Protein backbone atom coordinates (compact mmCIF):
# COMPACT_ATOMS: atom_id res chain seq x y z
CA UNK A 1 0.00 0.00 0.00
CA UNK A 2 1.23 3.52 -0.80
CA UNK A 3 1.76 6.11 1.94
CA UNK A 4 -0.12 9.31 1.00
CA UNK A 5 1.45 12.66 1.84
CA UNK A 6 1.10 16.41 1.06
CA UNK A 7 4.58 17.78 0.34
CA UNK A 8 5.73 21.36 0.79
CA UNK A 9 8.22 21.64 -2.07
CA UNK A 10 8.48 25.42 -2.23
CA UNK A 11 12.05 26.29 -3.22
CA UNK A 12 13.09 22.64 -3.41
CA UNK A 13 14.96 21.41 -6.45
CA UNK A 14 12.91 19.35 -8.87
CA UNK A 15 14.57 17.76 -11.90
CA UNK A 16 12.45 16.55 -14.82
CA UNK A 17 13.86 14.51 -17.70
CA UNK A 18 11.73 15.03 -20.81
CA UNK A 19 9.66 17.92 -22.12
CA UNK A 20 6.72 16.22 -23.84
CA UNK A 21 3.04 16.26 -23.03
CA UNK A 22 3.24 14.05 -19.99
CA UNK A 23 6.36 15.75 -18.59
CA UNK A 24 4.60 19.10 -18.96
CA UNK A 25 1.65 17.93 -16.86
CA UNK A 26 4.05 17.00 -14.07
CA UNK A 27 6.01 20.28 -14.54
CA UNK A 28 2.84 22.38 -14.27
CA UNK A 29 2.05 20.85 -10.89
CA UNK A 30 5.64 21.46 -9.73
CA UNK A 31 5.50 25.13 -10.78
CA UNK A 32 2.13 25.58 -9.08
CA UNK A 33 3.59 24.14 -5.88
CA UNK A 34 6.54 26.58 -6.00
CA UNK A 35 9.37 24.12 -6.68
CA UNK A 36 12.58 25.24 -8.37
CA UNK A 37 12.31 23.27 -11.61
CA UNK A 38 15.09 22.17 -13.95
CA UNK A 39 14.01 20.40 -17.14
CA UNK A 40 16.45 18.34 -19.17
CA UNK A 41 15.25 17.63 -22.69
CA UNK A 42 16.37 18.23 -26.26
CA UNK A 43 12.84 18.84 -27.44
CA UNK A 44 10.08 20.68 -25.69
CA UNK A 45 6.47 21.77 -26.24
CA UNK A 46 5.42 25.39 -26.81
CA UNK A 47 4.36 25.47 -23.20
CA UNK A 48 7.85 24.46 -22.10
CA UNK A 49 9.36 27.29 -24.18
CA UNK A 50 7.03 29.79 -22.54
CA UNK A 51 7.85 28.60 -19.03
CA UNK A 52 11.53 28.83 -19.89
CA UNK A 53 11.23 32.35 -21.36
CA UNK A 54 9.32 33.61 -18.35
CA UNK A 55 11.88 32.11 -15.98
CA UNK A 56 9.43 29.66 -14.38
CA UNK A 57 11.75 26.77 -15.20
CA UNK A 58 15.40 26.29 -16.05
CA UNK A 59 15.59 24.32 -19.30
CA UNK A 60 18.76 22.50 -20.32
CA UNK A 61 18.34 21.58 -24.01
CA UNK A 62 20.26 18.36 -24.06
CA UNK A 63 19.94 14.66 -23.35
CA UNK A 64 20.02 13.33 -19.80
CA UNK A 65 23.46 12.78 -18.27
CA UNK A 66 24.46 10.65 -15.31
CA UNK A 67 24.54 12.77 -12.10
CA UNK A 68 21.86 15.18 -13.41
CA UNK A 69 19.63 14.17 -10.53
CA UNK A 70 22.34 14.50 -7.91
CA UNK A 71 21.15 17.65 -6.12
CA UNK A 72 17.43 17.01 -6.63
CA UNK A 73 14.87 16.62 -3.91
CA UNK A 74 12.37 15.16 -6.37
CA UNK A 75 13.00 13.57 -9.79
CA UNK A 76 10.73 12.75 -12.74
CA UNK A 77 11.94 10.25 -15.32
CA UNK A 78 9.50 11.51 -17.96
CA UNK A 79 11.09 10.82 -21.35
CA UNK A 80 9.53 8.56 -24.00
CA UNK A 81 12.58 6.30 -23.78
CA UNK A 82 11.92 3.43 -21.41
CA UNK A 83 15.60 2.55 -21.06
CA UNK A 84 16.57 6.15 -20.21
CA UNK A 85 13.76 6.40 -17.64
CA UNK A 86 14.92 3.15 -16.09
CA UNK A 87 18.52 4.39 -15.83
CA UNK A 88 17.42 7.68 -14.29
CA UNK A 89 15.44 5.86 -11.61
CA UNK A 90 18.45 3.63 -10.92
CA UNK A 91 20.79 6.62 -10.65
CA UNK A 92 18.85 8.22 -7.81
CA UNK A 93 19.70 7.63 -4.17
CA UNK A 94 17.21 5.78 -1.99
CA UNK A 95 16.66 9.03 -0.04
CA UNK A 96 15.40 10.86 -3.15
CA UNK A 97 11.84 10.92 -4.45
CA UNK A 98 11.63 9.49 -7.96
CA UNK A 99 8.71 9.00 -10.32
CA UNK A 100 9.01 6.96 -13.49
CA UNK A 101 6.18 7.82 -15.90
CA UNK A 102 6.21 4.60 -17.88
CA UNK A 103 7.03 1.99 -15.22
CA UNK A 104 5.72 3.11 -11.87
CA UNK A 105 7.28 0.16 -10.05
CA UNK A 106 10.72 1.58 -10.92
CA UNK A 107 10.05 4.79 -8.98
CA UNK A 108 9.09 5.27 -5.34
CA UNK A 109 5.97 7.43 -5.71
CA UNK A 110 3.05 7.98 -8.08
CA UNK A 111 0.96 11.10 -8.60
CA UNK A 112 -2.74 11.14 -7.81
CA UNK A 113 -5.42 12.90 -9.85
CA UNK A 114 -5.76 16.26 -8.14
CA UNK A 115 -8.32 19.01 -7.75
CA UNK A 116 -7.53 22.24 -5.89
CA UNK A 117 -9.98 24.80 -4.66
CA UNK A 118 -8.57 27.36 -2.29
CA UNK A 119 -7.13 25.52 0.68
CA UNK A 120 -8.86 22.29 -0.29
CA UNK A 121 -7.04 19.56 -2.19
CA UNK A 122 -8.76 16.43 -3.44
CA UNK A 123 -6.29 13.73 -4.46
CA UNK A 124 -7.37 10.35 -5.80
CA UNK A 125 -5.06 7.45 -6.50
CA UNK A 126 -5.65 3.92 -7.69
CA UNK A 127 -2.01 3.07 -6.95
CA UNK A 128 -1.29 2.83 -10.66
CA UNK A 129 -4.20 0.49 -11.48
CA UNK A 130 -6.18 2.97 -13.58
CA UNK A 131 -5.23 6.67 -13.92
CA UNK A 132 -8.45 7.21 -15.86
CA UNK A 133 -10.59 5.88 -13.02
CA UNK A 134 -8.62 8.06 -10.56
CA UNK A 135 -9.48 11.05 -12.75
CA UNK A 136 -13.15 10.08 -12.98
CA UNK A 137 -13.54 9.64 -9.21
CA UNK A 138 -11.76 12.98 -8.71
CA UNK A 139 -14.16 14.70 -11.13
CA UNK A 140 -17.21 13.13 -9.48
CA UNK A 141 -16.06 14.23 -6.02
CA UNK A 142 -15.13 17.73 -7.25
CA UNK A 143 -18.58 18.04 -8.85
CA UNK A 144 -20.19 17.65 -5.43
CA UNK A 145 -18.41 20.73 -4.04
CA UNK A 146 -20.24 24.03 -4.27
CA UNK A 147 -19.09 27.63 -4.87
CA UNK A 148 -18.95 28.27 -1.16
CA UNK A 149 -16.33 25.63 -0.40
CA UNK A 150 -13.35 27.95 -0.79
CA UNK A 151 -14.79 30.73 1.42
CA UNK A 152 -16.05 28.23 3.96
CA UNK A 153 -12.64 26.64 4.30
CA UNK A 154 -10.94 30.03 4.56
CA UNK A 155 -13.36 30.84 7.39
CA UNK A 156 -12.55 27.56 9.15
CA UNK A 157 -8.83 28.29 8.75
CA UNK A 158 -9.05 31.79 10.20
CA UNK A 159 -11.28 30.71 13.08
CA UNK A 160 -9.03 27.77 13.89
CA UNK A 161 -5.93 30.01 14.02
CA UNK A 162 -7.70 32.31 16.49
CA UNK A 163 -9.07 29.44 18.55
CA UNK A 164 -5.59 27.88 18.79
CA UNK A 165 -4.26 31.25 19.98
CA UNK A 166 -7.04 32.11 22.43
CA UNK A 167 -8.17 28.79 23.89
CA UNK A 168 -5.54 26.88 25.82
CA UNK A 169 -7.33 23.86 27.35
CA UNK A 170 -7.36 21.04 24.77
CA UNK A 171 -10.90 19.96 25.69
CA UNK A 172 -12.18 23.53 25.24
CA UNK A 173 -10.41 23.83 21.94
CA UNK A 174 -12.09 20.66 20.71
CA UNK A 175 -15.51 22.02 21.76
CA UNK A 176 -14.93 25.19 19.75
CA UNK A 177 -13.59 23.39 16.69
CA UNK A 178 -16.49 20.92 16.70
CA UNK A 179 -18.98 23.74 17.04
CA UNK A 180 -17.45 25.40 13.97
CA UNK A 181 -18.69 22.52 11.82
CA UNK A 182 -22.32 23.38 12.58
CA UNK A 183 -24.21 23.70 9.30
CA UNK A 184 -25.18 27.29 10.02
CA UNK A 185 -21.61 28.43 9.21
CA UNK A 186 -22.19 27.50 5.61
CA UNK A 187 -24.08 30.82 5.46
CA UNK A 188 -21.78 33.61 4.37
CA UNK A 189 -23.51 36.23 6.54
CA UNK A 190 -23.21 34.12 9.70
CA UNK A 191 -19.55 33.47 8.96
CA UNK A 192 -18.84 37.18 8.65
CA UNK A 193 -20.60 37.96 11.93
CA UNK A 194 -18.75 35.16 13.69
CA UNK A 195 -15.35 36.36 12.47
CA UNK A 196 -16.12 39.77 13.94
CA UNK A 197 -17.18 38.29 17.29
CA UNK A 198 -14.79 35.45 17.90
CA UNK A 199 -14.81 35.87 21.70
CA UNK A 200 -18.59 35.49 21.73
CA UNK A 201 -18.33 32.38 19.57
CA UNK A 202 -15.80 30.87 21.99
CA UNK A 203 -17.97 31.64 25.05
CA UNK A 204 -21.06 30.17 23.42
CA UNK A 205 -19.18 27.07 22.37
CA UNK A 206 -17.97 26.45 25.92
CA UNK A 207 -21.26 27.12 27.72
CA UNK A 208 -23.88 25.74 25.38
C1 LIG B 1 1.38 5.16 -11.94
C2 LIG B 1 1.27 6.59 -12.47
C3 LIG B 1 2.65 7.18 -12.32
C4 LIG B 1 2.69 8.69 -12.40
O1 LIG B 1 2.65 9.21 -13.53
O2 LIG B 1 2.76 9.32 -11.34
C5 LIG B 1 0.82 6.64 -13.90
C6 LIG B 1 1.34 5.80 -14.87
C7 LIG B 1 0.91 5.65 -16.19
N1 LIG B 1 -0.08 6.38 -16.76
C8 LIG B 1 -0.30 5.92 -18.02
C9 LIG B 1 -1.28 6.38 -18.89
C10 LIG B 1 -2.16 7.45 -18.66
N2 LIG B 1 -2.10 8.37 -17.61
C11 LIG B 1 -3.06 9.30 -17.76
C12 LIG B 1 -3.30 10.39 -16.90
C13 LIG B 1 -2.82 10.58 -15.61
N3 LIG B 1 -1.94 9.76 -14.99
C14 LIG B 1 -1.79 10.11 -13.70
C15 LIG B 1 -1.06 9.40 -12.78
C16 LIG B 1 -0.38 8.21 -12.93
N4 LIG B 1 -0.10 7.64 -14.12
C17 LIG B 1 0.18 7.44 -11.77
C18 LIG B 1 -0.87 6.57 -11.10
C19 LIG B 1 -2.17 7.25 -10.79
C20 LIG B 1 -3.08 6.38 -9.98
O3 LIG B 1 -2.87 6.36 -8.78
O4 LIG B 1 -3.94 5.72 -10.52
C21 LIG B 1 -2.64 11.30 -13.36
C22 LIG B 1 -3.77 10.81 -12.43
C23 LIG B 1 -1.90 12.39 -12.59
C24 LIG B 1 -0.81 13.14 -13.33
O5 LIG B 1 -0.19 12.64 -14.26
O6 LIG B 1 -0.61 14.30 -12.94
C25 LIG B 1 -3.14 11.76 -14.76
C26 LIG B 1 -4.57 12.27 -14.83
C27 LIG B 1 -4.57 13.71 -14.35
C28 LIG B 1 -5.78 14.53 -14.64
O7 LIG B 1 -6.67 14.19 -15.42
O8 LIG B 1 -5.82 15.61 -14.05
C29 LIG B 1 -3.79 8.98 -18.95
C30 LIG B 1 -4.97 9.75 -19.43
C31 LIG B 1 -4.58 10.95 -20.26
O9 LIG B 1 -3.39 11.16 -20.55
O10 LIG B 1 -5.50 11.66 -20.68
C32 LIG B 1 -3.22 7.84 -19.54
C33 LIG B 1 -3.67 7.07 -20.80
C34 LIG B 1 -4.71 6.02 -20.41
C35 LIG B 1 -4.16 4.79 -19.70
O11 LIG B 1 -3.20 4.20 -20.17
O12 LIG B 1 -4.73 4.43 -18.64
C36 LIG B 1 0.64 4.87 -18.30
C37 LIG B 1 0.72 4.06 -19.55
C38 LIG B 1 1.71 4.66 -20.54
C39 LIG B 1 1.79 3.82 -21.81
O13 LIG B 1 1.62 2.63 -21.74
O14 LIG B 1 2.05 4.44 -22.86
C40 LIG B 1 1.42 4.73 -17.14
C41 LIG B 1 2.60 3.80 -16.92
C42 LIG B 1 2.31 2.68 -15.97
O15 LIG B 1 1.16 2.25 -15.85
O16 LIG B 1 3.30 2.23 -15.40
N1 LIG C 1 2.56 8.55 -16.23
C1 LIG C 1 1.69 9.11 -17.02
O1 LIG C 1 0.87 9.88 -16.57
C2 LIG C 1 1.70 8.79 -18.49
C3 LIG C 1 2.82 8.21 -19.07
N2 LIG C 1 2.87 7.97 -20.40
C4 LIG C 1 4.20 7.52 -20.91
O2 LIG C 1 4.96 8.72 -21.08
C5 LIG C 1 5.82 8.63 -22.22
C6 LIG C 1 6.08 10.03 -22.78
O3 LIG C 1 4.92 10.57 -23.28
P1 LIG C 1 4.87 12.02 -23.95
O4 LIG C 1 5.26 13.07 -22.97
O5 LIG C 1 3.54 12.17 -24.58
O6 LIG C 1 6.02 11.89 -25.09
P2 LIG C 1 6.62 12.97 -26.07
O7 LIG C 1 7.07 12.24 -27.28
O8 LIG C 1 5.69 14.13 -26.21
O9 LIG C 1 7.91 13.52 -25.30
C7 LIG C 1 9.03 12.77 -25.04
C8 LIG C 1 10.08 13.71 -24.46
O10 LIG C 1 11.19 12.94 -24.00
C9 LIG C 1 12.37 13.67 -24.30
N3 LIG C 1 13.54 12.76 -24.32
C10 LIG C 1 13.72 11.63 -25.05
N4 LIG C 1 14.92 11.09 -24.77
C11 LIG C 1 15.50 11.88 -23.83
C12 LIG C 1 16.76 11.84 -23.15
N5 LIG C 1 17.67 10.88 -23.37
N6 LIG C 1 17.02 12.83 -22.25
C13 LIG C 1 16.14 13.81 -22.01
N7 LIG C 1 14.92 13.89 -22.63
C14 LIG C 1 14.63 12.95 -23.53
C15 LIG C 1 12.09 14.33 -25.63
O11 LIG C 1 12.96 15.46 -25.82
C16 LIG C 1 10.63 14.72 -25.48
O12 LIG C 1 10.52 16.02 -24.91
C17 LIG C 1 5.07 7.68 -23.15
O13 LIG C 1 6.04 6.96 -23.88
C18 LIG C 1 4.23 6.80 -22.23
O14 LIG C 1 4.90 5.58 -22.01
C19 LIG C 1 1.82 8.27 -21.22
C20 LIG C 1 0.66 8.82 -20.71
C21 LIG C 1 0.53 9.14 -19.29
mmCIF file of N, CA, C and O and ligand atoms in Angstrom, residues 16-26 39-45 48 59-60 62-65 68 77-82 84-85 88 99-104 111 131, ligand 2:
data_model
loop_
_atom_site.group_PDB
_atom_site.id
_atom_site.type_symbol
_atom_site.label_atom_id
_atom_site.label_comp_id
_atom_site.label_asym_id
_atom_site.label_seq_id
_atom_site.Cartn_x
_atom_site.Cartn_y
_atom_site.Cartn_z
ATOM 1 N N UNK A 16 13.336 17.323 -13.939
ATOM 2 C CA UNK A 16 12.453 16.552 -14.820
ATOM 3 C C UNK A 16 13.212 16.210 -16.097
ATOM 4 O O UNK A 16 13.716 17.104 -16.781
ATOM 5 N N UNK A 17 13.287 14.929 -16.424
ATOM 6 C CA UNK A 17 13.861 14.505 -17.703
ATOM 7 C C UNK A 17 12.720 14.355 -18.689
ATOM 8 O O UNK A 17 11.770 13.606 -18.431
ATOM 9 N N UNK A 18 12.792 15.098 -19.807
ATOM 10 C CA UNK A 18 11.726 15.031 -20.806
ATOM 11 C C UNK A 18 10.902 16.311 -20.801
ATOM 12 O O UNK A 18 10.716 16.925 -19.737
ATOM 13 N N UNK A 19 10.436 16.682 -22.012
ATOM 14 C CA UNK A 19 9.658 17.916 -22.124
ATOM 15 C C UNK A 19 8.424 17.739 -22.983
ATOM 16 O O UNK A 19 7.915 18.681 -23.577
ATOM 17 N N UNK A 20 7.920 16.503 -23.050
ATOM 18 C CA UNK A 20 6.724 16.218 -23.844
ATOM 19 C C UNK A 20 5.448 16.513 -23.066
ATOM 20 O O UNK A 20 5.469 17.150 -22.013
ATOM 21 N N UNK A 21 4.359 15.979 -23.603
ATOM 22 C CA UNK A 21 3.036 16.264 -23.033
ATOM 23 C C UNK A 21 2.911 15.795 -21.580
ATOM 24 O O UNK A 21 2.421 16.520 -20.719
ATOM 25 N N UNK A 22 3.378 14.595 -21.341
ATOM 26 C CA UNK A 22 3.243 14.047 -19.985
ATOM 27 C C UNK A 22 4.172 14.785 -19.023
ATOM 28 O O UNK A 22 3.757 15.198 -17.924
ATOM 29 N N UNK A 23 5.420 15.009 -19.444
ATOM 30 C CA UNK A 23 6.359 15.747 -18.592
ATOM 31 C C UNK A 23 5.760 17.104 -18.229
ATOM 32 O O UNK A 23 5.843 17.532 -17.076
ATOM 33 N N UNK A 24 5.135 17.760 -19.214
ATOM 34 C CA UNK A 24 4.602 19.103 -18.962
ATOM 35 C C UNK A 24 3.472 19.108 -17.927
ATOM 36 O O UNK A 24 3.315 20.066 -17.178
ATOM 37 N N UNK A 25 2.698 18.025 -17.896
ATOM 38 C CA UNK A 25 1.651 17.932 -16.865
ATOM 39 C C UNK A 25 2.297 17.874 -15.479
ATOM 40 O O UNK A 25 1.850 18.526 -14.544
ATOM 41 N N UNK A 26 3.354 17.110 -15.367
ATOM 42 C CA UNK A 26 4.054 17.003 -14.069
ATOM 43 C C UNK A 26 4.730 18.340 -13.726
ATOM 44 O O UNK A 26 4.727 18.768 -12.583
ATOM 45 N N UNK A 39 14.471 21.390 -16.169
ATOM 46 C CA UNK A 39 14.011 20.397 -17.144
ATOM 47 C C UNK A 39 15.180 20.060 -18.054
ATOM 48 O O UNK A 39 15.876 20.955 -18.547
ATOM 49 N N UNK A 40 15.385 18.771 -18.272
ATOM 50 C CA UNK A 40 16.455 18.339 -19.166
ATOM 51 C C UNK A 40 15.827 17.593 -20.329
ATOM 52 O O UNK A 40 15.246 16.513 -20.152
ATOM 53 N N UNK A 41 15.893 18.219 -21.525
ATOM 54 C CA UNK A 41 15.246 17.627 -22.691
ATOM 55 C C UNK A 41 15.691 18.361 -23.951
ATOM 56 O O UNK A 41 15.752 19.593 -23.950
ATOM 57 N N UNK A 42 15.985 17.594 -24.997
ATOM 58 C CA UNK A 42 16.375 18.226 -26.261
ATOM 59 C C UNK A 42 15.166 18.950 -26.846
ATOM 60 O O UNK A 42 15.242 20.111 -27.229
ATOM 61 N N UNK A 43 14.051 18.248 -26.884
ATOM 62 C CA UNK A 43 12.840 18.843 -27.444
ATOM 63 C C UNK A 43 11.901 19.274 -26.331
ATOM 64 O O UNK A 43 11.943 18.725 -25.232
ATOM 65 N N UNK A 44 11.052 20.242 -26.684
ATOM 66 C CA UNK A 44 10.076 20.683 -25.688
ATOM 67 C C UNK A 44 8.860 21.276 -26.360
ATOM 68 O O UNK A 44 8.950 21.782 -27.480
ATOM 69 N N UNK A 45 7.722 21.221 -25.688
ATOM 70 C CA UNK A 45 6.474 21.770 -26.240
ATOM 71 C C UNK A 45 6.531 23.304 -26.209
ATOM 72 O O UNK A 45 7.418 23.898 -25.591
ATOM 73 N N UNK A 48 6.546 24.525 -22.762
ATOM 74 C CA UNK A 48 7.854 24.461 -22.100
ATOM 75 C C UNK A 48 8.684 25.698 -22.455
ATOM 76 O O UNK A 48 9.348 26.284 -21.593
ATOM 77 N N UNK A 59 15.632 25.394 -18.307
ATOM 78 C CA UNK A 59 15.589 24.315 -19.304
ATOM 79 C C UNK A 59 16.976 24.074 -19.910
ATOM 80 O O UNK A 59 17.539 24.972 -20.539
ATOM 81 N N UNK A 60 17.500 22.892 -19.705
ATOM 82 C CA UNK A 60 18.763 22.498 -20.323
ATOM 83 C C UNK A 60 18.433 21.684 -21.570
ATOM 84 O O UNK A 60 17.895 20.574 -21.463
ATOM 85 N N UNK A 62 19.332 19.458 -23.742
ATOM 86 C CA UNK A 62 20.263 18.362 -24.064
ATOM 87 C C UNK A 62 19.708 17.058 -23.511
ATOM 88 O O UNK A 62 18.701 17.072 -22.782
ATOM 89 N N UNK A 63 20.380 15.955 -23.868
ATOM 90 C CA UNK A 63 19.942 14.656 -23.355
ATOM 91 C C UNK A 63 20.384 14.500 -21.893
ATOM 92 O O UNK A 63 21.303 15.188 -21.428
ATOM 93 N N UNK A 64 19.725 13.616 -21.206
ATOM 94 C CA UNK A 64 20.020 13.327 -19.797
ATOM 95 C C UNK A 64 21.442 12.817 -19.629
ATOM 96 O O UNK A 64 21.931 12.043 -20.455
ATOM 97 N N UNK A 65 22.126 13.291 -18.579
ATOM 98 C CA UNK A 65 23.464 12.780 -18.275
ATOM 99 C C UNK A 65 23.479 12.215 -16.860
ATOM 100 O O UNK A 65 22.769 12.723 -15.980
ATOM 101 N N UNK A 68 22.772 14.033 -13.277
ATOM 102 C CA UNK A 68 21.864 15.177 -13.409
ATOM 103 C C UNK A 68 20.884 15.278 -12.234
ATOM 104 O O UNK A 68 20.386 16.356 -11.932
ATOM 105 N N UNK A 77 11.400 10.892 -14.119
ATOM 106 C CA UNK A 77 11.944 10.253 -15.319
ATOM 107 C C UNK A 77 10.788 10.230 -16.308
ATOM 108 O O UNK A 77 9.954 9.327 -16.299
ATOM 109 N N UNK A 78 10.703 11.288 -17.151
ATOM 110 C CA UNK A 78 9.498 11.512 -17.965
ATOM 111 C C UNK A 78 9.823 11.627 -19.452
ATOM 112 O O UNK A 78 9.204 12.402 -20.169
ATOM 113 N N UNK A 79 10.808 10.849 -19.905
ATOM 114 C CA UNK A 79 11.085 10.821 -21.351
ATOM 115 C C UNK A 79 10.216 9.722 -21.988
ATOM 116 O O UNK A 79 9.553 8.951 -21.280
ATOM 117 N N UNK A 80 10.263 9.641 -23.327
ATOM 118 C CA UNK A 80 9.535 8.556 -23.999
ATOM 119 C C UNK A 80 10.450 7.364 -24.255
ATOM 120 O O UNK A 80 10.102 6.466 -25.008
ATOM 121 N N UNK A 81 11.616 7.383 -23.601
ATOM 122 C CA UNK A 81 12.583 6.298 -23.783
ATOM 123 C C UNK A 81 12.640 5.455 -22.500
ATOM 124 O O UNK A 81 13.165 5.889 -21.466
ATOM 125 N N UNK A 82 12.056 4.293 -22.583
ATOM 126 C CA UNK A 82 11.915 3.433 -21.407
ATOM 127 C C UNK A 82 13.260 3.123 -20.746
ATOM 128 O O UNK A 82 13.373 3.097 -19.521
ATOM 129 N N UNK A 84 16.055 4.941 -20.883
ATOM 130 C CA UNK A 84 16.568 6.153 -20.213
ATOM 131 C C UNK A 84 15.840 6.353 -18.877
ATOM 132 O O UNK A 84 16.468 6.601 -17.842
ATOM 133 N N UNK A 85 14.526 6.221 -18.890
ATOM 134 C CA UNK A 85 13.762 6.396 -17.643
ATOM 135 C C UNK A 85 14.228 5.403 -16.576
ATOM 136 O O UNK A 85 14.360 5.746 -15.397
ATOM 137 N N UNK A 88 17.572 6.515 -15.176
ATOM 138 C CA UNK A 88 17.420 7.676 -14.288
ATOM 139 C C UNK A 88 16.956 7.211 -12.894
ATOM 140 O O UNK A 88 17.511 7.604 -11.875
ATOM 141 N N UNK A 99 9.897 9.474 -9.624
ATOM 142 C CA UNK A 99 8.713 9.004 -10.317
ATOM 143 C C UNK A 99 9.115 8.623 -11.742
ATOM 144 O O UNK A 99 9.773 9.385 -12.433
ATOM 145 N N UNK A 100 8.736 7.400 -12.130
ATOM 146 C CA UNK A 100 9.011 6.959 -13.495
ATOM 147 C C UNK A 100 7.670 6.884 -14.230
ATOM 148 O O UNK A 100 6.808 6.078 -13.867
ATOM 149 N N UNK A 101 7.509 7.701 -15.288
ATOM 150 C CA UNK A 101 6.178 7.818 -15.897
ATOM 151 C C UNK A 101 5.759 6.607 -16.719
ATOM 152 O O UNK A 101 4.597 6.462 -17.036
ATOM 153 N N UNK A 102 6.686 5.748 -17.116
ATOM 154 C CA UNK A 102 6.205 4.599 -17.883
ATOM 155 C C UNK A 102 6.307 3.262 -17.153
ATOM 156 O O UNK A 102 5.767 2.271 -17.633
ATOM 157 N N UNK A 103 6.984 3.211 -16.038
ATOM 158 C CA UNK A 103 7.033 1.988 -15.217
ATOM 159 C C UNK A 103 6.999 2.406 -13.755
ATOM 160 O O UNK A 103 8.044 2.661 -13.158
ATOM 161 N N UNK A 104 5.800 2.514 -13.198
ATOM 162 C CA UNK A 104 5.723 3.115 -11.873
ATOM 163 C C UNK A 104 6.447 2.307 -10.802
ATOM 164 O O UNK A 104 6.934 2.850 -9.819
ATOM 165 N N UNK A 111 1.784 9.905 -8.804
ATOM 166 C CA UNK A 111 0.964 11.097 -8.598
ATOM 167 C C UNK A 111 -0.514 10.735 -8.634
ATOM 168 O O UNK A 111 -0.933 9.950 -9.477
ATOM 169 N N UNK A 131 -5.240 5.204 -14.027
ATOM 170 C CA UNK A 131 -5.230 6.668 -13.924
ATOM 171 C C UNK A 131 -6.551 7.275 -14.383
ATOM 172 O O UNK A 131 -6.998 8.282 -13.841
HETATM 173 N N1 LIG B 2 2.558 8.550 -16.229
HETATM 174 C C1 LIG B 2 1.687 9.114 -17.020
HETATM 175 O O1 LIG B 2 0.866 9.882 -16.567
HETATM 176 C C2 LIG B 2 1.702 8.789 -18.491
HETATM 177 C C3 LIG B 2 2.816 8.206 -19.067
HETATM 178 N N2 LIG B 2 2.874 7.973 -20.402
HETATM 179 C C4 LIG B 2 4.200 7.517 -20.910
HETATM 180 O O2 LIG B 2 4.958 8.718 -21.077
HETATM 181 C C5 LIG B 2 5.824 8.627 -22.221
HETATM 182 C C6 LIG B 2 6.078 10.028 -22.776
HETATM 183 O O3 LIG B 2 4.915 10.566 -23.279
HETATM 184 P P1 LIG B 2 4.872 12.018 -23.947
HETATM 185 O O4 LIG B 2 5.264 13.067 -22.970
HETATM 186 O O5 LIG B 2 3.535 12.167 -24.577
HETATM 187 O O6 LIG B 2 6.020 11.890 -25.088
HETATM 188 P P2 LIG B 2 6.622 12.967 -26.074
HETATM 189 O O7 LIG B 2 7.071 12.238 -27.283
HETATM 190 O O8 LIG B 2 5.688 14.130 -26.214
HETATM 191 O O9 LIG B 2 7.909 13.519 -25.299
HETATM 192 C C7 LIG B 2 9.030 12.772 -25.045
HETATM 193 C C8 LIG B 2 10.078 13.712 -24.463
HETATM 194 O O10 LIG B 2 11.189 12.936 -24.000
HETATM 195 C C9 LIG B 2 12.367 13.666 -24.296
HETATM 196 N N3 LIG B 2 13.539 12.758 -24.319
HETATM 197 C C10 LIG B 2 13.717 11.631 -25.048
HETATM 198 N N4 LIG B 2 14.922 11.086 -24.773
HETATM 199 C C11 LIG B 2 15.499 11.879 -23.835
HETATM 200 C C12 LIG B 2 16.760 11.845 -23.151
HETATM 201 N N5 LIG B 2 17.670 10.875 -23.368
HETATM 202 N N6 LIG B 2 17.021 12.826 -22.246
HETATM 203 C C13 LIG B 2 16.141 13.811 -22.010
HETATM 204 N N7 LIG B 2 14.923 13.890 -22.631
HETATM 205 C C14 LIG B 2 14.630 12.952 -23.528
HETATM 206 C C15 LIG B 2 12.091 14.328 -25.632
HETATM 207 O O11 LIG B 2 12.962 15.457 -25.823
HETATM 208 C C16 LIG B 2 10.634 14.720 -25.477
HETATM 209 O O12 LIG B 2 10.521 16.022 -24.906
HETATM 210 C C17 LIG B 2 5.069 7.682 -23.153
HETATM 211 O O13 LIG B 2 6.036 6.956 -23.883
HETATM 212 C C18 LIG B 2 4.228 6.801 -22.227
HETATM 213 O O14 LIG B 2 4.899 5.579 -22.011
HETATM 214 C C19 LIG B 2 1.822 8.273 -21.217
HETATM 215 C C20 LIG B 2 0.660 8.823 -20.706
HETATM 216 C C21 LIG B 2 0.534 9.143 -19.293
#
